[in-house]
C-alpha positions as a printed NumPy array, in Angstrom:
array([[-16.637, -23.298,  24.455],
       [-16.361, -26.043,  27.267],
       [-18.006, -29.203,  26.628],
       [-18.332, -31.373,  29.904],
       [-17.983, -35.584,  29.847],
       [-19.296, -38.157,  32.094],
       [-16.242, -40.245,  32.326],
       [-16.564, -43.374,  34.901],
       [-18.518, -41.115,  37.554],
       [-16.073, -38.03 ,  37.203],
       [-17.407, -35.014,  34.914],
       [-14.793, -34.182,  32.514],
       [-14.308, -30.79 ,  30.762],
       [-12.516, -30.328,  27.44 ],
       [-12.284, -26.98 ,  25.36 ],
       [-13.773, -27.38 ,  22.054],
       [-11.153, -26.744,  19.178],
       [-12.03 , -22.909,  18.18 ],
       [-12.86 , -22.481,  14.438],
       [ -9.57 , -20.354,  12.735],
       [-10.752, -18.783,   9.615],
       [ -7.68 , -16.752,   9.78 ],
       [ -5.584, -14.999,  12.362],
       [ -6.322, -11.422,  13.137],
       [ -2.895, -10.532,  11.241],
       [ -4.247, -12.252,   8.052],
       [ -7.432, -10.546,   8.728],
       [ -5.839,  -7.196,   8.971],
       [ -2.583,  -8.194,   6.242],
       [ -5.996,  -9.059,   3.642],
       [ -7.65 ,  -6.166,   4.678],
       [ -4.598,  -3.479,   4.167],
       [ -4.269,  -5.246,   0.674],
       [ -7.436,  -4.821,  -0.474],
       [ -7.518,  -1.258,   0.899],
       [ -3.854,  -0.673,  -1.276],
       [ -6.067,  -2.749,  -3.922],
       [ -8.632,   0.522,  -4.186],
       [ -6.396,   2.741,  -3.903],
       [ -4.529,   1.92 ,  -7.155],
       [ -8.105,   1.73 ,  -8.975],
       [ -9.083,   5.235,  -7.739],
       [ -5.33 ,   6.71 ,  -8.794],
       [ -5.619,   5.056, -12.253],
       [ -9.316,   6.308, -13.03 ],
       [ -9.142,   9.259, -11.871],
       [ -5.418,  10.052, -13.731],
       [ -7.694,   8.794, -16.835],
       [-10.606,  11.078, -16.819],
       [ -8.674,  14.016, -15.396],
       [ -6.73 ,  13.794, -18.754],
       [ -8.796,  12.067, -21.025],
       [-12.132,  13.97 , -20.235],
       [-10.79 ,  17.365, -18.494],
       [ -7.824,  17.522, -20.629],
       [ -5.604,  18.294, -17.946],
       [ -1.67 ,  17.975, -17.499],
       [ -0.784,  14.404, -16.537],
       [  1.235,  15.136, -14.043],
       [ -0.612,  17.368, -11.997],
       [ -3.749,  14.962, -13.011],
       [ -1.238,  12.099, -10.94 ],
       [ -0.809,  13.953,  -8.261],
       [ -4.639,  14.916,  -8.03 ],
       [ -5.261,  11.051,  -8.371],
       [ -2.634,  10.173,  -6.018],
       [ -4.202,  12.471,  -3.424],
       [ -7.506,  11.006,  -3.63 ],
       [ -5.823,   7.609,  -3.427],
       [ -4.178,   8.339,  -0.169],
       [ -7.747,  10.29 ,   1.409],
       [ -8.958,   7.22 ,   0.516],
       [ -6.449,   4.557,   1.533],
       [ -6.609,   6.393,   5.049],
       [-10.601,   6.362,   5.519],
       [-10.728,   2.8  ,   4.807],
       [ -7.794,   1.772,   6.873],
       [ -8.587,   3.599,   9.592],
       [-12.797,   2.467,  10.222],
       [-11.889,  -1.414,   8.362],
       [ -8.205,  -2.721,   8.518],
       [ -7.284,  -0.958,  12.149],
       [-10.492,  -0.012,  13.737],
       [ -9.314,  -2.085,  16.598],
       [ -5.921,  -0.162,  17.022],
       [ -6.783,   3.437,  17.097],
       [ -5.055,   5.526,  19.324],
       [ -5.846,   8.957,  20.991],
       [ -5.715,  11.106,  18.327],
       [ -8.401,  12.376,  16.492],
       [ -9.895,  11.361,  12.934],
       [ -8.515,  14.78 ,  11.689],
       [ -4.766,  14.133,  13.502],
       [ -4.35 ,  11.187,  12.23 ],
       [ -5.228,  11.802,   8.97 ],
       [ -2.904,  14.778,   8.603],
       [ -0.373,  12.594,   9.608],
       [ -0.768,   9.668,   7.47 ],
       [ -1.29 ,  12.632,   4.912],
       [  2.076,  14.135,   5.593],
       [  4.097,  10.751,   5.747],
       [  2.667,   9.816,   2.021],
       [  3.307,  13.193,   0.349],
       [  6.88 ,  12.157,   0.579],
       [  5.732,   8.987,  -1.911],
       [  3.995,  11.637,  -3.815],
       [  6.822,  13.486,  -4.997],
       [  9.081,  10.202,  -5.953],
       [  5.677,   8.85 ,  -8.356],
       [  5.884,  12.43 ,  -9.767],
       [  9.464,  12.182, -10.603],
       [  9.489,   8.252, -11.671],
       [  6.252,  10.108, -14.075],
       [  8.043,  12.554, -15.144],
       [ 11.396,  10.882, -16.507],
       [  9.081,   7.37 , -17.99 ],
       [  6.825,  10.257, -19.907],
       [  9.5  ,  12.577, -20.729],
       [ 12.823,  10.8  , -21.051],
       [ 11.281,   6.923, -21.905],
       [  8.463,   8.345, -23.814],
       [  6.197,   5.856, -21.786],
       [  2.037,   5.907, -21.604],
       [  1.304,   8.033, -18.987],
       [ -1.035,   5.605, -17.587],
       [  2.037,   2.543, -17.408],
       [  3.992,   5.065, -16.366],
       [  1.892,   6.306, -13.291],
       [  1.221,   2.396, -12.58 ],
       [  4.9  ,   1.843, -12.47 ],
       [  5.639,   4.819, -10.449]])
């Protein structure tokens, strides 16, 4: 925003400081948080009734819940933390990808499970948290 001055007969024109709330990187560092945030909520409940309630193996209940976490993570990132920075690929591409790149994680949480539950006798649900 320009504001303009009358200044001894001469107009002069300033820019009006800009209000920061916060930098788009703080927006979008916040935003990826939060998102991460979820996605730890959604892992944890859904480990809990998938064994509690459905009585099912924990481990394949934390990969279940780690799945859903990742689906989930993704959505979110994609339309809230960078809906700015999409590139050509479609919703479907990219979410294979992202898919494929966190499977990896996936498999070391299953192990880290596996050996806290098994070896350490740990709660499965500290145990999945720590993983």
């Amino acid at each position: 925003m320009i504001r303009e001055y009358g200044l001894a007969g001469r107009r002069l024109r300033i820019a009006a400081p800009r209000r920061v709330v916060g930098s788009a990187q703080t927006r979008r560092f916040t935003r990826f948080g939060l998102v991460g945030l979820t996605g730890v909520v959604i892992n944890m409940v859904l480990l809990y009734l998938l064994v509690g309630a459905a009585h099912m193996q924990h481990l394949v209940a934390a990969a279940l819940g780690t799945e859903a976490a990742i689906v989930s993570n993704f959505a979110w990132n994609d339309r809230w933390t960078f809906h700015d920075a999409l590139g050509d690929r479609t919703w479907l591409a990219r979410l294979c990808r992202y898919n494929a790149v966190s499977l990896s994680g996936l498999g070391i949480s299953l192990l880290v499970i596996a050996v806290l539950t098994d070896r350490a006798n740990m709660y499965y649900l500290v145990a999945n948290l720590v993983a």
